[in-house]
CSV table of C-alpha atoms in Angstrom, one decimal:
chain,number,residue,atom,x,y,z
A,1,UNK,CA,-17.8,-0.7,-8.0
A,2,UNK,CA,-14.0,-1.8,-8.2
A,3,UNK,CA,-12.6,-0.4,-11.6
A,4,UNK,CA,-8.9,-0.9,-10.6
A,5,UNK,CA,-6.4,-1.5,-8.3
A,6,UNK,CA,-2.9,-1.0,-7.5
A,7,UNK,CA,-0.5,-2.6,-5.2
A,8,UNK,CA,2.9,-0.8,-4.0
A,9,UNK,CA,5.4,-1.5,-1.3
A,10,UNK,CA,4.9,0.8,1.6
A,11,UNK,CA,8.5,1.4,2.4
A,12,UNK,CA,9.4,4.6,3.0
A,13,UNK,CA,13.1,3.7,1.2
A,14,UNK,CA,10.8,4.7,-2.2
A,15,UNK,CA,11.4,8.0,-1.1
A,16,UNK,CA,15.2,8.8,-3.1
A,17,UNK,CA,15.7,11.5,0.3
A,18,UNK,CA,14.9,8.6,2.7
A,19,UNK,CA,16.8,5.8,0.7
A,20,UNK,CA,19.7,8.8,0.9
A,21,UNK,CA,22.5,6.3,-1.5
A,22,UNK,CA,20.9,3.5,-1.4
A,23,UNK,CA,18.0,5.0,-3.3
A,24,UNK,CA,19.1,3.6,-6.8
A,25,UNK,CA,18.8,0.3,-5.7
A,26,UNK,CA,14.9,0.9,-5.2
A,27,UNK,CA,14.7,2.5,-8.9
A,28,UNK,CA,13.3,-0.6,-10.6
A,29,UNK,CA,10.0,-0.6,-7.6
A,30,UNK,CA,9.8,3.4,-7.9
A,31,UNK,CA,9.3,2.7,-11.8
A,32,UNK,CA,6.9,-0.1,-11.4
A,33,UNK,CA,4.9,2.2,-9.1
A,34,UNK,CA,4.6,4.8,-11.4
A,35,UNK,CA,3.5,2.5,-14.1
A,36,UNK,CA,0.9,1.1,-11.9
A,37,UNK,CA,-0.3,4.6,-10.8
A,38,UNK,CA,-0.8,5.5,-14.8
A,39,UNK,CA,-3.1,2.0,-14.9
A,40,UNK,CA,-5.2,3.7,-12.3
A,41,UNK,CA,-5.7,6.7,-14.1
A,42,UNK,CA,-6.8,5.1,-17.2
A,43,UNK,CA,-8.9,2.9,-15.5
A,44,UNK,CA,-11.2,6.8,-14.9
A,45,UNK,CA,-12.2,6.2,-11.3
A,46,UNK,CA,-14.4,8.5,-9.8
A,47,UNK,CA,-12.8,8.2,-6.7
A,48,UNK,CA,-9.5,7.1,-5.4
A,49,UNK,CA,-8.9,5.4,-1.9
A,50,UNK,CA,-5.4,4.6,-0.3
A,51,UNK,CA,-5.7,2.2,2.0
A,52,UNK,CA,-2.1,0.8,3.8
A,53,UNK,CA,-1.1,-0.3,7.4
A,54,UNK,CA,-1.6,2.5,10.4
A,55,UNK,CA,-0.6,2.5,14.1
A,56,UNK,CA,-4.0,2.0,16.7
A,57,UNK,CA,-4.2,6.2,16.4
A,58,UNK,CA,-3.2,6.3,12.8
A,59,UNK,CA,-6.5,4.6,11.7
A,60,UNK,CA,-9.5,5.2,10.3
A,61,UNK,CA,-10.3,7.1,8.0
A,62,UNK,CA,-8.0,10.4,6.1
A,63,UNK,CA,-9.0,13.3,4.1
A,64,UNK,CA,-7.8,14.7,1.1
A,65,UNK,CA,-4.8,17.0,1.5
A,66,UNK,CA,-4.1,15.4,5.0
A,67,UNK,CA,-0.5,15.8,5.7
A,68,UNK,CA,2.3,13.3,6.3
A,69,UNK,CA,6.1,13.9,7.2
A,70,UNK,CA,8.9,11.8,6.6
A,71,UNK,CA,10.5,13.2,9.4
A,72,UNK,CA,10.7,10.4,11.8
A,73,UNK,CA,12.7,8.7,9.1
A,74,UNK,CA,15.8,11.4,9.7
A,75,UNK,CA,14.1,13.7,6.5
A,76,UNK,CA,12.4,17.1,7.0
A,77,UNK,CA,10.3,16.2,3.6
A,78,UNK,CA,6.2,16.7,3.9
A,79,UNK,CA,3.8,15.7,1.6
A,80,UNK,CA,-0.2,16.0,0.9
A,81,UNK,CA,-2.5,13.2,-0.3
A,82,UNK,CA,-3.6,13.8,-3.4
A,83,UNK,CA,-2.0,17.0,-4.8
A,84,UNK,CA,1.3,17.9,-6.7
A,85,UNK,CA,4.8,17.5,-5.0
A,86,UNK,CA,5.8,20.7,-5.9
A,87,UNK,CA,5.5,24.0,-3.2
A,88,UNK,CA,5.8,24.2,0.3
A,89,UNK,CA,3.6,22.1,2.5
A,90,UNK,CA,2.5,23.1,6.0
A,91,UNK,CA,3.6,20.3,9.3
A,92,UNK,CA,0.0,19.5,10.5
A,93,UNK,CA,-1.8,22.0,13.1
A,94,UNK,CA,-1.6,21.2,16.6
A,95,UNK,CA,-3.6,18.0,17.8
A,96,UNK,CA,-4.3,17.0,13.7
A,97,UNK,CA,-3.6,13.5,12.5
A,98,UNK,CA,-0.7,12.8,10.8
A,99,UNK,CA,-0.8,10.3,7.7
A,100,UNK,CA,0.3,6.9,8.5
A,101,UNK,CA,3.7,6.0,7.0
A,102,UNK,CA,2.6,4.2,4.3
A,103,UNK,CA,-0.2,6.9,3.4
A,104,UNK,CA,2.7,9.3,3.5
A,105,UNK,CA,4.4,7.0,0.5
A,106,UNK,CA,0.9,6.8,-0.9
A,107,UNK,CA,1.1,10.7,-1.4
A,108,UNK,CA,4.3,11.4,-2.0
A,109,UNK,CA,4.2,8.3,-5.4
A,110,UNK,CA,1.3,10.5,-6.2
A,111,UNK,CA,2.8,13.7,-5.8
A,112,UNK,CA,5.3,12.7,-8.2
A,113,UNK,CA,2.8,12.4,-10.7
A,114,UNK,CA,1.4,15.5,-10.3
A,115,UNK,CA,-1.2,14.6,-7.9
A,116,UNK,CA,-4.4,13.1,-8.4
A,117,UNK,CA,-7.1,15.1,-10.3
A,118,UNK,CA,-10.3,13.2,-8.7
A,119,UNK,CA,-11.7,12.8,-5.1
A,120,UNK,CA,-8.6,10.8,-2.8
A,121,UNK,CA,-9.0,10.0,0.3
A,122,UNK,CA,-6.7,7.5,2.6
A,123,UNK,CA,-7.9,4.7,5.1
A,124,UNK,CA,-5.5,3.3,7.6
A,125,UNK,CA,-6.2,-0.5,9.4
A,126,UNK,CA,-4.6,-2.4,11.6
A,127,UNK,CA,-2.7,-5.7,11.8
A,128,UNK,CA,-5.0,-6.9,14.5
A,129,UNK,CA,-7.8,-6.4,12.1
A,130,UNK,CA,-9.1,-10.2,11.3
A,131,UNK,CA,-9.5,-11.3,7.7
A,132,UNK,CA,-13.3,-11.6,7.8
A,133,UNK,CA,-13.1,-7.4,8.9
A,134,UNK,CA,-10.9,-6.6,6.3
A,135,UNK,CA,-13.4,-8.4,4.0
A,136,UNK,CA,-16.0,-6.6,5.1
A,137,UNK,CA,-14.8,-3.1,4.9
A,138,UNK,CA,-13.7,-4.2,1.2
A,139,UNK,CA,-16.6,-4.9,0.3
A,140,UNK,CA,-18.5,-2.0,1.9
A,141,UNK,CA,-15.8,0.3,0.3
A,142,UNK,CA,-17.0,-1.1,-3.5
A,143,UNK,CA,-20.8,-0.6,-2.3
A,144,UNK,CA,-21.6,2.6,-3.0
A,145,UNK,CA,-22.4,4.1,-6.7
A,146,UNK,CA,-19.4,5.3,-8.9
A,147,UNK,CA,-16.2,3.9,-10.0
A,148,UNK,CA,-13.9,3.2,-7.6
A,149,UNK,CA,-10.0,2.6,-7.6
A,150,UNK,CA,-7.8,1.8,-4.9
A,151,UNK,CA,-4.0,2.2,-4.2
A,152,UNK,CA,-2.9,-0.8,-2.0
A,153,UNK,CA,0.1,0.1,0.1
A,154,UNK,CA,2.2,-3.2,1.9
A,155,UNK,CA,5.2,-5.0,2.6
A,156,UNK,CA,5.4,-8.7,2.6
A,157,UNK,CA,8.0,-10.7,4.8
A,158,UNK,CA,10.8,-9.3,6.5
A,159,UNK,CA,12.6,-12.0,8.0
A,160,UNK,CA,13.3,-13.5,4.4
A,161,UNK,CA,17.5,-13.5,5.3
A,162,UNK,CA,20.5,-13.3,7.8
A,163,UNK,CA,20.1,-9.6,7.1
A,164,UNK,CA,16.5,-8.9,7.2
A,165,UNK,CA,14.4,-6.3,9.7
A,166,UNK,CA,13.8,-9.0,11.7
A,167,UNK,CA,15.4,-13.0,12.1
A,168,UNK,CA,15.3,-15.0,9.2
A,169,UNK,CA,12.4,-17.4,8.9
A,170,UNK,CA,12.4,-20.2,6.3
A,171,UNK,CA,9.2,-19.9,5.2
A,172,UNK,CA,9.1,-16.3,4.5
A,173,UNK,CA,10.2,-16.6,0.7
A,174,UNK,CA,7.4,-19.1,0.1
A,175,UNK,CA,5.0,-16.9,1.7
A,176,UNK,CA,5.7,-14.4,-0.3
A,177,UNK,CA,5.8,-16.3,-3.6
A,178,UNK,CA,2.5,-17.1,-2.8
A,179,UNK,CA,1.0,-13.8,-2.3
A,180,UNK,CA,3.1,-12.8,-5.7
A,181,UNK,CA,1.0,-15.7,-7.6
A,182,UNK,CA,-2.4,-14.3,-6.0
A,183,UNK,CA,-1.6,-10.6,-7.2
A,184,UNK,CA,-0.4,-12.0,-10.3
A,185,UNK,CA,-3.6,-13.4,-10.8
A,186,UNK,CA,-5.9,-11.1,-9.5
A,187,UNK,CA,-6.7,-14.3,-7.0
A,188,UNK,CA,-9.3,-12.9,-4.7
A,189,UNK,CA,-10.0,-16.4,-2.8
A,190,UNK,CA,-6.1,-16.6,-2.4
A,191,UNK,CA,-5.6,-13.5,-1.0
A,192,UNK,CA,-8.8,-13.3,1.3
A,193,UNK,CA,-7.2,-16.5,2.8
A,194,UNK,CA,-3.8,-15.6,3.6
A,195,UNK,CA,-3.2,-16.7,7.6
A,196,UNK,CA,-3.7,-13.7,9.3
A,197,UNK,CA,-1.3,-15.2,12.7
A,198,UNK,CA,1.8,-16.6,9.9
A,199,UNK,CA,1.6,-13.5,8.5
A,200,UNK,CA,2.5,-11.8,11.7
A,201,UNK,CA,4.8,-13.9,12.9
A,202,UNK,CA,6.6,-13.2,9.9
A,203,UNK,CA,5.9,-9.7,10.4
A,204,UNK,CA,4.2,-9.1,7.1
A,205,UNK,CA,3.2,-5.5,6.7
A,206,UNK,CA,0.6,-5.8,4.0
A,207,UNK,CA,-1.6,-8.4,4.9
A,208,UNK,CA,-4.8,-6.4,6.1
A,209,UNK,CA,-4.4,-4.2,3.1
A,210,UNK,CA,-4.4,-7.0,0.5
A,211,UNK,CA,-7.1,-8.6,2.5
A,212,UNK,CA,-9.4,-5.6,2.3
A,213,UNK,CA,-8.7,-5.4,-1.4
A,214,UNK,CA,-10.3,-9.0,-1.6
A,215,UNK,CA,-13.4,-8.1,0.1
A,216,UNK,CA,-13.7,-5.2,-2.6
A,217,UNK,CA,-12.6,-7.0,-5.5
A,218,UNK,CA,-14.7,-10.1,-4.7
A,219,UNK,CA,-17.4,-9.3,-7.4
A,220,UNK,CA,-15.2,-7.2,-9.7
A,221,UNK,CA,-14.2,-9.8,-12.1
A,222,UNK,CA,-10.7,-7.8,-12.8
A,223,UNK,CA,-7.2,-9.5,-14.5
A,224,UNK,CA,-3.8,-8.5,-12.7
A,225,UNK,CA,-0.3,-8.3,-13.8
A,226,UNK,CA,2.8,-8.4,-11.0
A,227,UNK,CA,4.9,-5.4,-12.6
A,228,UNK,CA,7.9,-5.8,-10.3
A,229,UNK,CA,8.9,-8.4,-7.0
A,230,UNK,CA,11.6,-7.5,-5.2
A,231,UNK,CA,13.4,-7.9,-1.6
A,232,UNK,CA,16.5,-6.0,-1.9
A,233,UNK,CA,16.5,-5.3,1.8
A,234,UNK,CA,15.6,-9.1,3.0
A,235,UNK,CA,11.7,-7.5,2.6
A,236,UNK,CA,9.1,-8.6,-0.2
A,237,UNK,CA,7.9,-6.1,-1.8
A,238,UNK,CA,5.5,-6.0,-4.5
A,239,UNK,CA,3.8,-3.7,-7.5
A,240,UNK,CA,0.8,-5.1,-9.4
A,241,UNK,CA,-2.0,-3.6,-11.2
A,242,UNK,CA,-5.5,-4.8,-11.5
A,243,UNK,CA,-8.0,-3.8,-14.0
């Protein structure tokens, strides 16, 4: 069963060595995270899954204490799902996955907290991945006995200005107000129907995530709160907590 759940941006930039000046300007998200992250704790989940966007060989399934690097983003930085920041972590052996990008965030916002004391394991899926999928594997994740809690790693629009990732699209900013009203709200109907092909036209990072957080929160009756939206970077990004 879905105890809790919380939404982050999957940005890299929420790492301060990544962000390298810039990363004050992200302060305000990295703070929001954290406060989500405490919501999950208090929620007492048996279990913890991180579940984000991941390349075709990034996805699947991750262990606990699976390894990402932040070095394709110009930073010899490492990190471990699930356990403290502190100490020296180990690049993965030879032929081992790699965390996906936005698991690697995943683990390094809970590094920062000291880790997580339960069970935490990651899931990467795919952009191709159709809503009804996503719905299903929601909702087979919240099967099993126990309480579960998810951490929801995504992106919204990037095209949202002139100097945005990609070319600015006028409908960006309502897309994203939308899926701020439907985490706001906790709306599972809203976002189990975001349109999976706008979404990737306006190359929306988050929308398999969210959509696989419907399928798992579809019977767990839970309130949210949006604790920050932002797009500093001509990006939506997003923290909310449900519970």
């Amino acid at each position: 069963m879905l105890v809790a759940a919380a939404v982050c941006p999957a940005t890299p930039l929420l790492v301060p060595e990544v962000a390298s000046g810039a990363a004050g300007e992200l302060a305000g998200l990295r703070a929001a995270c954290g406060r989500a992250l405490t919501g999950l704790a208090a929620a007492r989940p048996d279990r913890l899954l991180v579940v984000g966007p991941a390349e075709p060989d990034e996805r699947g399934p991750h262990a606990q204490g699976a390894v990402g690097s932040f070095r394709p983003f110009g930073v010899d930085l490492t990190v471990r799902l699930g356990e403290p920041a502190e100490g020296t972590v180990a690049e993965p052996a030879g032929g081992a996955r790699r965390l996906p990008y936005a698991l690697a965030v995943a683990a390094w916002l809970l590094g920062q907290r000291g880790g997580w004391a339960g069970p935490c394991e990651g899931l990467g899926v795919g952009e191709p991945l159709a809503p009804s999928e996503c719905l299903r594997v929601g909702r087979e994740l919240a099967a099993p006995p126990g309480r579960l809690a998810l951490l929801v790693m995504g992106d919204g629009s990037a095209c949202r200005e002139p100097g945005s990732p990609r070319a600015e699209d006028a409908r960006a900013v309502a897309f994203d107000e939308r899926v701020a009203a439907a985490l706001a709200a906790a709306d599972v109907e809203a976002l189990a129907g975001i349109d999976a092909e706008l979404a990737a036209e306006l190359q929306v990072a988050g929308r398999a995530p969210w959509q696989v957080l419907a399928g798992a929160a579809a019977d767990a009756r839970l309130t949210g709160r949006l604790l920050c939206q932002d797009a500093p970077y001509g990006v939506g990004y997003f923290v909310a907590l449900w519970s």
